Amino acid sequence: LLFCAMVGFAAALTVFWLLIVRDDSANLSGLRDEVPSSEVAVLVGDADTAIRRKYNYTLALEKLEIAVGLAPSNVAVVQFYASVLLAMGRDEDAFPHLRSVFYSGVSVARDSHFLQQFVLALHRLGRDAELSNVWPSIAKVPGLNWRTPLQCPDRVDPTLLEGAQPFPDSKGLRVVQVLSNSSDQIVAEFENFRQQPDWNTSKYFRPNQDNDLVLGNEPSRWTEMLLFDKGSWDPVACNAFATVCNTLGGLREVEGIVHGKRSGQVSLLKLEAGSNLVPHFGSVNWRYTAHLGLLTPSGVLMHAGGESRPFVRGEVLVLDDSFLHSVVHAGIGPRVTLFVNFFHPDTKPLTHDEWLHRQM
């Protein structure tokens, strides 16, 4: 995700400039690795803080516009500026800067986070011919392990690439079986929850942590109610959705750790009518996402890897979110799904205690 790629940017910025390997002989854009002035470093730091602490992309952009004016040839500043434009849905404005970074020939142009942003911009702008032209050079970047421009996550387990599909076969997936077997009870719990007059308010639903994916940069249009996050179940949310917590609690594919990372979250996701989630890639390819339909108006589609699926009440939709995916809500009223991150069936998740023991 774009936000994750930018977190901590300022802290590493000066080190990046001092340590990065120069390759100016291949520079086709005029951008260079430069040690920033103290004024530029402060502006970049302020922009980073605005995003990390306040999700304030508008303030970050203001700081970076000044920084780019002061250091227009500084490749790291330009890349950060472009990433914020992209996060704000200003793809057309971001693209010339992303292209300049790509053709700069410096090391950041081979960084996986940057390349993911460049590929995303090409997808979002429909520049298929240009993507086809640059893809061979992107695919050759050492350590990237991307086989197709439709599957470009931050991190890749290459053993799971063969046969990967955007909408995997759900047969034999324990999480899907558990959710399917309990779907009537879960839907009933949601309907009981929905009887509360304030159910559809910020008392329960907060802006999604990946709110930069909402077209138009309106965080209130895509919100979440967390049940499981950072290894812990929320007792208040579990009181309302006891079936969810009781059936998923204790499952390694939900609570475990693979490659040093937790699977993620269990939550209710609410997308308002008329909202779109822009095309994006998930962070890893060793995790799936399940979506149990709770409130599913017609006209809401998940697009992934060149395919599309609707959300159906009481049914589970499984997505490999390492593929390019987006959601379009052209229906009436909010769409609500139970969202579950869980590990790929060919992984071997560790419990937290087992993982800690291996670190010793």
GROMACS .gro file of C-alpha atoms in nm:
model
  360
    1LEU     CA    1   0.000   0.000   0.000
    2LEU     CA    2   0.110   0.350  -0.078
    3PHE     CA    3   0.093   0.463   0.283
    4CYS     CA    4   0.307   0.173   0.403
    5ALA     CA    5   0.566   0.257   0.139
    6MET     CA    6   0.593   0.612   0.270
    7VAL     CA    7   0.602   0.543   0.646
    8GLY     CA    8   0.943   0.616   0.793
    9PHE     CA    9   1.056   0.790   0.475
   10ALA     CA   10   1.202   1.092   0.648
   11ALA     CA   11   1.394   0.889   0.906
   12ALA     CA   12   1.581   0.703   0.633
   13LEU     CA   13   1.605   0.988   0.383
   14THR     CA   14   1.952   1.123   0.459
   15VAL     CA   15   2.098   0.772   0.491
   16PHE     CA   16   1.943   0.686   0.153
   17TRP     CA   17   2.118   0.979  -0.016
   18LEU     CA   18   2.452   0.902   0.143
   19LEU     CA   19   2.456   0.527   0.083
   20ILE     CA   20   2.269   0.474  -0.244
   21VAL     CA   21   2.475   0.349  -0.538
   22ARG     CA   22   2.491   0.606  -0.816
   23ASP     CA   23   2.435   0.515  -1.180
   24ASP     CA   24   2.423   0.859  -1.344
   25SER     CA   25   2.546   0.719  -1.677
   26ALA     CA   26   2.196   0.582  -1.742
   27ASN     CA   27   2.013   0.896  -1.629
   28LEU     CA   28   1.760   1.000  -1.893
   29SER     CA   29   1.552   1.238  -1.683
   30GLY     CA   30   1.789   1.482  -1.512
   31LEU     CA   31   1.704   1.353  -1.163
   32ARG     CA   32   1.995   1.275  -0.935
   33ASP     CA   33   2.082   1.141  -0.592
   34GLU     CA   34   2.150   1.451  -0.384
   35VAL     CA   35   2.209   1.515  -0.018
   36PRO     CA   36   1.918   1.741   0.080
   37SER     CA   37   1.962   2.082   0.233
   38SER     CA   38   1.851   2.114   0.593
   39GLU     CA   39   1.542   2.308   0.479
   40VAL     CA   40   1.439   2.034   0.235
   41ALA     CA   41   1.503   1.763   0.495
   42VAL     CA   42   1.274   1.942   0.743
   43LEU     CA   43   0.997   1.975   0.483
   44VAL     CA   44   1.020   1.607   0.392
   45GLY     CA   45   1.014   1.515   0.760
   46ASP     CA   46   0.706   1.729   0.819
   47ALA     CA   47   0.533   1.563   0.523
   48ASP     CA   48   0.614   1.219   0.656
   49THR     CA   49   0.480   1.312   1.001
   50ALA     CA   50   0.158   1.451   0.852
   51ILE     CA   51   0.091   1.113   0.689
   52ARG     CA   52   0.205   0.881   0.967
   53ARG     CA   53   0.035   1.059   1.255
   54LYS     CA   54  -0.263   1.231   1.099
   55TYR     CA   55  -0.325   1.069   0.758
   56ASN     CA   56  -0.312   1.429   0.635
   57TYR     CA   57  -0.209   1.396   0.272
   58THR     CA   58  -0.312   1.754   0.194
   59LEU     CA   59  -0.064   1.894   0.445
   60ALA     CA   60   0.203   1.650   0.327
   61LEU     CA   61   0.152   1.764  -0.031
   62GLU     CA   62   0.188   2.130   0.068
   63LYS     CA   63   0.523   2.057   0.232
   64LEU     CA   64   0.646   1.849  -0.062
   65GLU     CA   65   0.547   2.107  -0.322
   66ILE     CA   66   0.783   2.349  -0.148
   67ALA     CA   67   1.052   2.079  -0.120
   68VAL     CA   68   1.029   1.997  -0.492
   69GLY     CA   69   1.053   2.367  -0.574
   70LEU     CA   70   1.373   2.390  -0.373
   71ALA     CA   71   1.520   2.060  -0.498
   72PRO     CA   72   1.362   1.983  -0.839
   73SER     CA   73   1.636   1.740  -0.942
   74ASN     CA   74   1.644   1.545  -0.616
   75VAL     CA   75   1.515   1.200  -0.710
   76ALA     CA   76   1.404   1.094  -0.361
   77VAL     CA   77   1.205   1.415  -0.303
   78VAL     CA   78   1.039   1.385  -0.643
   79GLN     CA   79   0.954   1.018  -0.579
   80PHE     CA   80   0.795   1.100  -0.242
   81TYR     CA   81   0.601   1.386  -0.398
   82ALA     CA   82   0.472   1.158  -0.675
   83SER     CA   83   0.368   0.890  -0.426
   84VAL     CA   84   0.157   1.140  -0.231
   85LEU     CA   85  -0.009   1.262  -0.552
   86LEU     CA   86  -0.087   0.900  -0.634
   87ALA     CA   87  -0.229   0.840  -0.286
   88MET     CA   88  -0.458   1.140  -0.335
   89GLY     CA   89  -0.593   1.002  -0.660
   90ARG     CA   90  -0.410   1.258  -0.873
   91ASP     CA   91  -0.274   0.992  -1.106
   92GLU     CA   92  -0.231   1.222  -1.407
   93ASP     CA   93  -0.028   1.467  -1.199
   94ALA     CA   94   0.182   1.193  -1.042
   95PHE     CA   95   0.265   1.008  -1.361
   96PRO     CA   96   0.520   1.248  -1.522
   97HIS     CA   97   0.720   1.245  -1.199
   98LEU     CA   98   0.702   0.866  -1.168
   99ARG     CA   99   0.814   0.830  -1.527
  100SER     CA  100   1.107   1.067  -1.465
  101VAL     CA  101   1.216   0.861  -1.166
  102PHE     CA  102   1.187   0.538  -1.366
  103TYR     CA  103   1.413   0.671  -1.641
  104SER     CA  104   1.657   0.835  -1.399
  105GLY     CA  105   1.865   0.518  -1.381
  106VAL     CA  106   1.943   0.567  -1.013
  107SER     CA  107   1.885   0.295  -0.756
  108VAL     CA  108   1.544   0.416  -0.639
  109ALA     CA  109   1.417   0.336  -0.990
  110ARG     CA  110   1.478  -0.030  -0.909
  111ASP     CA  111   1.314  -0.019  -0.567
  112SER     CA  112   1.011  -0.249  -0.540
  113HIS     CA  113   0.787   0.011  -0.370
  114PHE     CA  114   0.859   0.265  -0.641
  115LEU     CA  115   0.814   0.014  -0.922
  116GLN     CA  116   0.482  -0.093  -0.774
  117GLN     CA  117   0.368   0.272  -0.778
  118PHE     CA  118   0.482   0.312  -1.139
  119VAL     CA  119   0.299  -0.003  -1.249
  120LEU     CA  120  -0.013   0.108  -1.060
  121ALA     CA  121  -0.012   0.446  -1.233
  122LEU     CA  122   0.019   0.281  -1.572
  123HIS     CA  123  -0.277   0.054  -1.489
  124ARG     CA  124  -0.494   0.333  -1.353
  125LEU     CA  125  -0.429   0.557  -1.652
  126GLY     CA  126  -0.488   0.279  -1.903
  127ARG     CA  127  -0.139   0.309  -2.050
  128ASP     CA  128  -0.132  -0.056  -2.155
  129ALA     CA  129   0.111  -0.009  -2.445
  130GLU     CA  130   0.366   0.168  -2.228
  131LEU     CA  131   0.326  -0.094  -1.956
  132SER     CA  132   0.396  -0.366  -2.213
  133ASN     CA  133   0.708  -0.178  -2.326
  134VAL     CA  134   0.859  -0.129  -1.980
  135TRP     CA  135   0.750  -0.458  -1.823
  136PRO     CA  136   1.043  -0.668  -1.953
  137SER     CA  137   1.294  -0.438  -1.783
  138ILE     CA  138   1.088  -0.430  -1.462
  139ALA     CA  139   1.056  -0.809  -1.452
  140LYS     CA  140   1.436  -0.841  -1.473
  141VAL     CA  141   1.502  -0.639  -1.156
  142PRO     CA  142   1.690  -0.873  -0.917
  143GLY     CA  143   1.486  -0.999  -0.624
  144LEU     CA  144   1.153  -0.867  -0.752
  145ASN     CA  145   0.998  -1.205  -0.846
  146TRP     CA  146   0.705  -1.053  -1.035
  147ARG     CA  147   0.581  -1.271  -1.320
  148THR     CA  148   0.296  -1.055  -1.447
  149PRO     CA  149   0.199  -0.686  -1.421
  150LEU     CA  150  -0.128  -0.806  -1.269
  151GLN     CA  151   0.045  -0.946  -0.958
  152CYS     CA  152   0.299  -0.708  -0.804
  153PRO     CA  153   0.288  -0.726  -0.421
  154ASP     CA  154   0.548  -0.570  -0.192
  155ARG     CA  155   0.690  -0.909  -0.094
  156VAL     CA  156   0.679  -1.241  -0.279
  157ASP     CA  157   0.712  -1.605  -0.184
  158PRO     CA  158   0.816  -1.743  -0.525
  159THR     CA  159   0.706  -2.097  -0.430
  160LEU     CA  160   0.344  -1.978  -0.435
  161LEU     CA  161   0.344  -1.813  -0.778
  162GLU     CA  162   0.277  -2.118  -0.991
  163GLY     CA  163  -0.097  -2.153  -1.055
  164ALA     CA  164  -0.189  -1.839  -0.862
  165GLN     CA  165  -0.532  -1.700  -0.947
  166PRO     CA  166  -0.700  -1.371  -0.845
  167PHE     CA  167  -1.007  -1.562  -0.723
  168PRO     CA  168  -0.868  -1.890  -0.584
  169ASP     CA  169  -1.067  -2.209  -0.562
  170SER     CA  170  -1.219  -2.205  -0.213
  171LYS     CA  171  -1.258  -2.584  -0.191
  172GLY     CA  172  -1.071  -2.720   0.110
  173LEU     CA  173  -0.998  -2.380   0.265
  174ARG     CA  174  -1.080  -2.416   0.635
  175VAL     CA  175  -1.161  -2.048   0.688
  176VAL     CA  176  -1.412  -2.057   0.403
  177GLN     CA  177  -1.568  -2.376   0.540
  178VAL     CA  178  -1.602  -2.224   0.887
  179LEU     CA  179  -1.758  -1.905   0.754
  180SER     CA  180  -1.992  -2.092   0.519
  181ASN     CA  181  -2.108  -2.327   0.794
  182SER     CA  182  -2.175  -2.032   1.026
  183SER     CA  183  -2.302  -1.781   0.770
  184ASP     CA  184  -2.664  -1.790   0.888
  185GLN     CA  185  -2.564  -1.716   1.248
  186ILE     CA  186  -2.320  -1.442   1.142
  187VAL     CA  187  -2.579  -1.274   0.919
  188ALA     CA  188  -2.830  -1.294   1.208
  189GLU     CA  189  -2.576  -1.131   1.444
  190PHE     CA  190  -2.524  -0.854   1.191
  191GLU     CA  191  -2.898  -0.797   1.158
  192ASN     CA  192  -2.927  -0.779   1.536
  193PHE     CA  193  -2.637  -0.532   1.544
  194ARG     CA  194  -2.806  -0.328   1.273
  195GLN     CA  195  -3.110  -0.274   1.493
  196GLN     CA  196  -2.908  -0.023   1.694
  197PRO     CA  197  -2.992   0.328   1.573
  198ASP     CA  198  -2.625   0.431   1.577
  199TRP     CA  199  -2.480   0.118   1.412
  200ASN     CA  200  -2.389   0.309   1.097
  201THR     CA  201  -2.184   0.578   1.273
  202SER     CA  202  -1.829   0.653   1.382
  203LYS     CA  203  -1.911   0.494   1.719
  204TYR     CA  204  -1.839   0.161   1.552
  205PHE     CA  205  -1.689   0.233   1.211
  206ARG     CA  206  -1.365   0.426   1.168
  207PRO     CA  207  -1.186   0.524   0.845
  208ASN     CA  208  -1.011   0.223   0.699
  209GLN     CA  209  -0.636   0.213   0.761
  210ASP     CA  210  -0.585   0.208   0.384
  211ASN     CA  211  -0.809   0.508   0.326
  212ASP     CA  212  -0.579   0.641   0.051
  213LEU     CA  213  -0.741   0.378  -0.175
  214VAL     CA  214  -1.077   0.558  -0.179
  215LEU     CA  215  -1.127   0.738  -0.509
  216GLY     CA  216  -1.153   1.109  -0.434
  217ASN     CA  217  -0.959   1.070  -0.107
  218GLU     CA  218  -1.272   1.063   0.112
  219PRO     CA  219  -1.186   0.838   0.410
  220SER     CA  220  -1.540   0.844   0.552
  221ARG     CA  221  -1.667   0.650   0.251
  222TRP     CA  222  -1.473   0.332   0.339
  223THR     CA  223  -1.477   0.242   0.706
  224GLU     CA  224  -1.404  -0.058   0.926
  225MET     CA  225  -1.504  -0.212   1.256
  226LEU     CA  226  -1.210  -0.416   1.381
  227LEU     CA  227  -1.269  -0.751   1.550
  228PHE     CA  228  -0.913  -0.885   1.529
  229ASP     CA  229  -0.603  -0.673   1.477
  230LYS     CA  230  -0.234  -0.696   1.571
  231GLY     CA  231  -0.284  -1.037   1.730
  232SER     CA  232  -0.575  -0.946   1.959
  233TRP     CA  233  -0.953  -0.987   1.949
  234ASP     CA  234  -1.165  -0.689   2.051
  235PRO     CA  235  -1.396  -0.794   2.338
  236VAL     CA  236  -1.663  -0.533   2.264
  237ALA     CA  237  -1.685  -0.623   1.896
  238CYS     CA  238  -1.677  -0.994   1.982
  239ASN     CA  239  -1.971  -0.947   2.214
  240ALA     CA  240  -2.176  -0.835   1.913
  241PHE     CA  241  -2.027  -1.096   1.677
  242ALA     CA  242  -1.961  -1.391   1.905
  243THR     CA  243  -1.993  -1.648   1.627
  244VAL     CA  244  -1.717  -1.480   1.425
  245CYS     CA  245  -1.474  -1.465   1.715
  246ASN     CA  246  -1.555  -1.812   1.848
  247THR     CA  247  -1.522  -1.987   1.511
  248LEU     CA  248  -1.213  -1.804   1.382
  249GLY     CA  249  -1.034  -1.764   1.714
  250GLY     CA  250  -0.747  -2.008   1.750
  251LEU     CA  251  -0.707  -2.081   1.378
  252ARG     CA  252  -0.341  -2.061   1.278
  253GLU     CA  253  -0.424  -1.934   0.933
  254VAL     CA  254  -0.591  -1.632   1.095
  255GLU     CA  255  -0.385  -1.573   1.409
  256GLY     CA  256  -0.048  -1.714   1.303
  257ILE     CA  257   0.271  -1.576   1.152
  258VAL     CA  258   0.434  -1.655   0.816
  259HIS     CA  259   0.763  -1.503   0.696
  260GLY     CA  260   0.764  -1.290   1.012
  261LYS     CA  261   0.427  -1.127   0.937
  262ARG     CA  262   0.081  -1.175   1.086
  263SER     CA  263  -0.201  -1.253   0.845
  264GLY     CA  264  -0.375  -0.924   0.921
  265GLN     CA  265  -0.725  -0.855   1.039
  266VAL     CA  266  -1.083  -0.965   1.086
  267SER     CA  267  -1.325  -0.676   1.048
  268LEU     CA  268  -1.651  -0.545   0.911
  269LEU     CA  269  -1.583  -0.333   0.604
  270LYS     CA  270  -1.841  -0.074   0.499
  271LEU     CA  271  -1.829   0.092   0.158
  272GLU     CA  272  -2.073   0.374   0.089
  273ALA     CA  273  -2.280   0.392  -0.229
  274GLY     CA  274  -2.110   0.570  -0.517
  275SER     CA  275  -1.763   0.491  -0.381
  276ASN     CA  276  -1.479   0.324  -0.566
  277LEU     CA  277  -1.162   0.164  -0.434
  278VAL     CA  278  -0.891   0.233  -0.689
  279PRO     CA  279  -0.682  -0.048  -0.841
  280HIS     CA  280  -0.410  -0.158  -0.601
  281PHE     CA  281  -0.196  -0.455  -0.497
  282GLY     CA  282  -0.188  -0.627  -0.159
  283SER     CA  283   0.135  -0.644   0.036
  284VAL     CA  284   0.222  -1.016   0.010
  285ASN     CA  285   0.131  -1.323  -0.195
  286TRP     CA  286   0.114  -1.572   0.094
  287ARG     CA  287  -0.219  -1.442   0.224
  288TYR     CA  288  -0.577  -1.458   0.098
  289THR     CA  289  -0.877  -1.247   0.193
  290ALA     CA  290  -1.230  -1.376   0.250
  291HIS     CA  291  -1.538  -1.156   0.220
  292LEU     CA  292  -1.867  -1.281   0.367
  293GLY     CA  293  -2.156  -1.075   0.233
  294LEU     CA  294  -2.368  -0.916   0.508
  295LEU     CA  295  -2.530  -0.619   0.335
  296THR     CA  296  -2.492  -0.653  -0.039
  297PRO     CA  297  -2.686  -0.417  -0.265
  298SER     CA  298  -2.676  -0.495  -0.635
  299GLY     CA  299  -2.426  -0.303  -0.844
  300VAL     CA  300  -2.119  -0.372  -0.631
  301LEU     CA  301  -1.836  -0.558  -0.803
  302MET     CA  302  -1.487  -0.673  -0.711
  303HIS     CA  303  -1.248  -0.658  -1.008
  304ALA     CA  304  -0.923  -0.855  -0.982
  305GLY     CA  305  -0.667  -0.975  -1.232
  306GLY     CA  306  -0.896  -0.907  -1.527
  307GLU     CA  307  -1.195  -1.088  -1.370
  308SER     CA  308  -1.501  -0.964  -1.178
  309ARG     CA  309  -1.721  -1.103  -0.900
  310PRO     CA  310  -2.029  -0.968  -0.715
  311PHE     CA  311  -2.073  -0.972  -0.337
  312VAL     CA  312  -2.358  -1.203  -0.231
  313ARG     CA  313  -2.530  -1.201   0.107
  314GLY     CA  314  -2.436  -1.510   0.308
  315GLU     CA  315  -2.172  -1.625   0.059
  316VAL     CA  316  -1.792  -1.610   0.085
  317LEU     CA  317  -1.581  -1.448  -0.187
  318VAL     CA  318  -1.211  -1.539  -0.175
  319LEU     CA  319  -0.948  -1.306  -0.320
  320ASP     CA  320  -0.573  -1.332  -0.360
  321ASP     CA  321  -0.515  -0.963  -0.302
  322SER     CA  322  -0.158  -0.973  -0.431
  323PHE     CA  323  -0.329  -0.937  -0.771
  324LEU     CA  324  -0.436  -0.595  -0.897
  325HIS     CA  325  -0.786  -0.541  -0.760
  326SER     CA  326  -1.049  -0.272  -0.712
  327VAL     CA  327  -1.411  -0.233  -0.602
  328VAL     CA  328  -1.686  -0.032  -0.771
  329HIS     CA  329  -2.006   0.048  -0.579
  330ALA     CA  330  -2.271   0.161  -0.828
  331GLY     CA  331  -2.559   0.043  -0.609
  332ILE     CA  332  -2.782   0.196  -0.344
  333GLY     CA  333  -2.694   0.200   0.025
  334PRO     CA  334  -2.380   0.078   0.202
  335ARG     CA  335  -2.214  -0.254   0.127
  336VAL     CA  336  -2.097  -0.439   0.438
  337THR     CA  337  -1.884  -0.753   0.439
  338LEU     CA  338  -1.708  -0.957   0.704
  339PHE     CA  339  -1.344  -0.938   0.599
  340VAL     CA  340  -1.092  -1.205   0.703
  341ASN     CA  341  -0.721  -1.219   0.624
  342PHE     CA  342  -0.586  -1.573   0.629
  343PHE     CA  343  -0.275  -1.750   0.508
  344HIS     CA  344  -0.232  -1.935   0.179
  345PRO     CA  345  -0.305  -2.308   0.225
  346ASP     CA  346   0.048  -2.403   0.118
  347THR     CA  347   0.212  -2.210   0.402
  348LYS     CA  348   0.286  -2.336   0.752
  349PRO     CA  349   0.184  -2.063   0.998
  350LEU     CA  350   0.355  -2.044   1.336
  351THR     CA  351   0.184  -1.942   1.656
  352HIS     CA  352   0.321  -1.627   1.817
  353ASP     CA  353   0.498  -1.835   2.082
  354GLU     CA  354   0.654  -2.061   1.819
  355TRP     CA  355   0.771  -1.759   1.622
  356LEU     CA  356   0.924  -1.600   1.936
  357HIS     CA  357   1.103  -1.925   2.018
  358ARG     CA  358   1.262  -1.930   1.670
  359GLN     CA  359   1.395  -1.578   1.722
  360MET     CA  360   1.598  -1.689   2.024
   0.00000   0.00000   0.00000
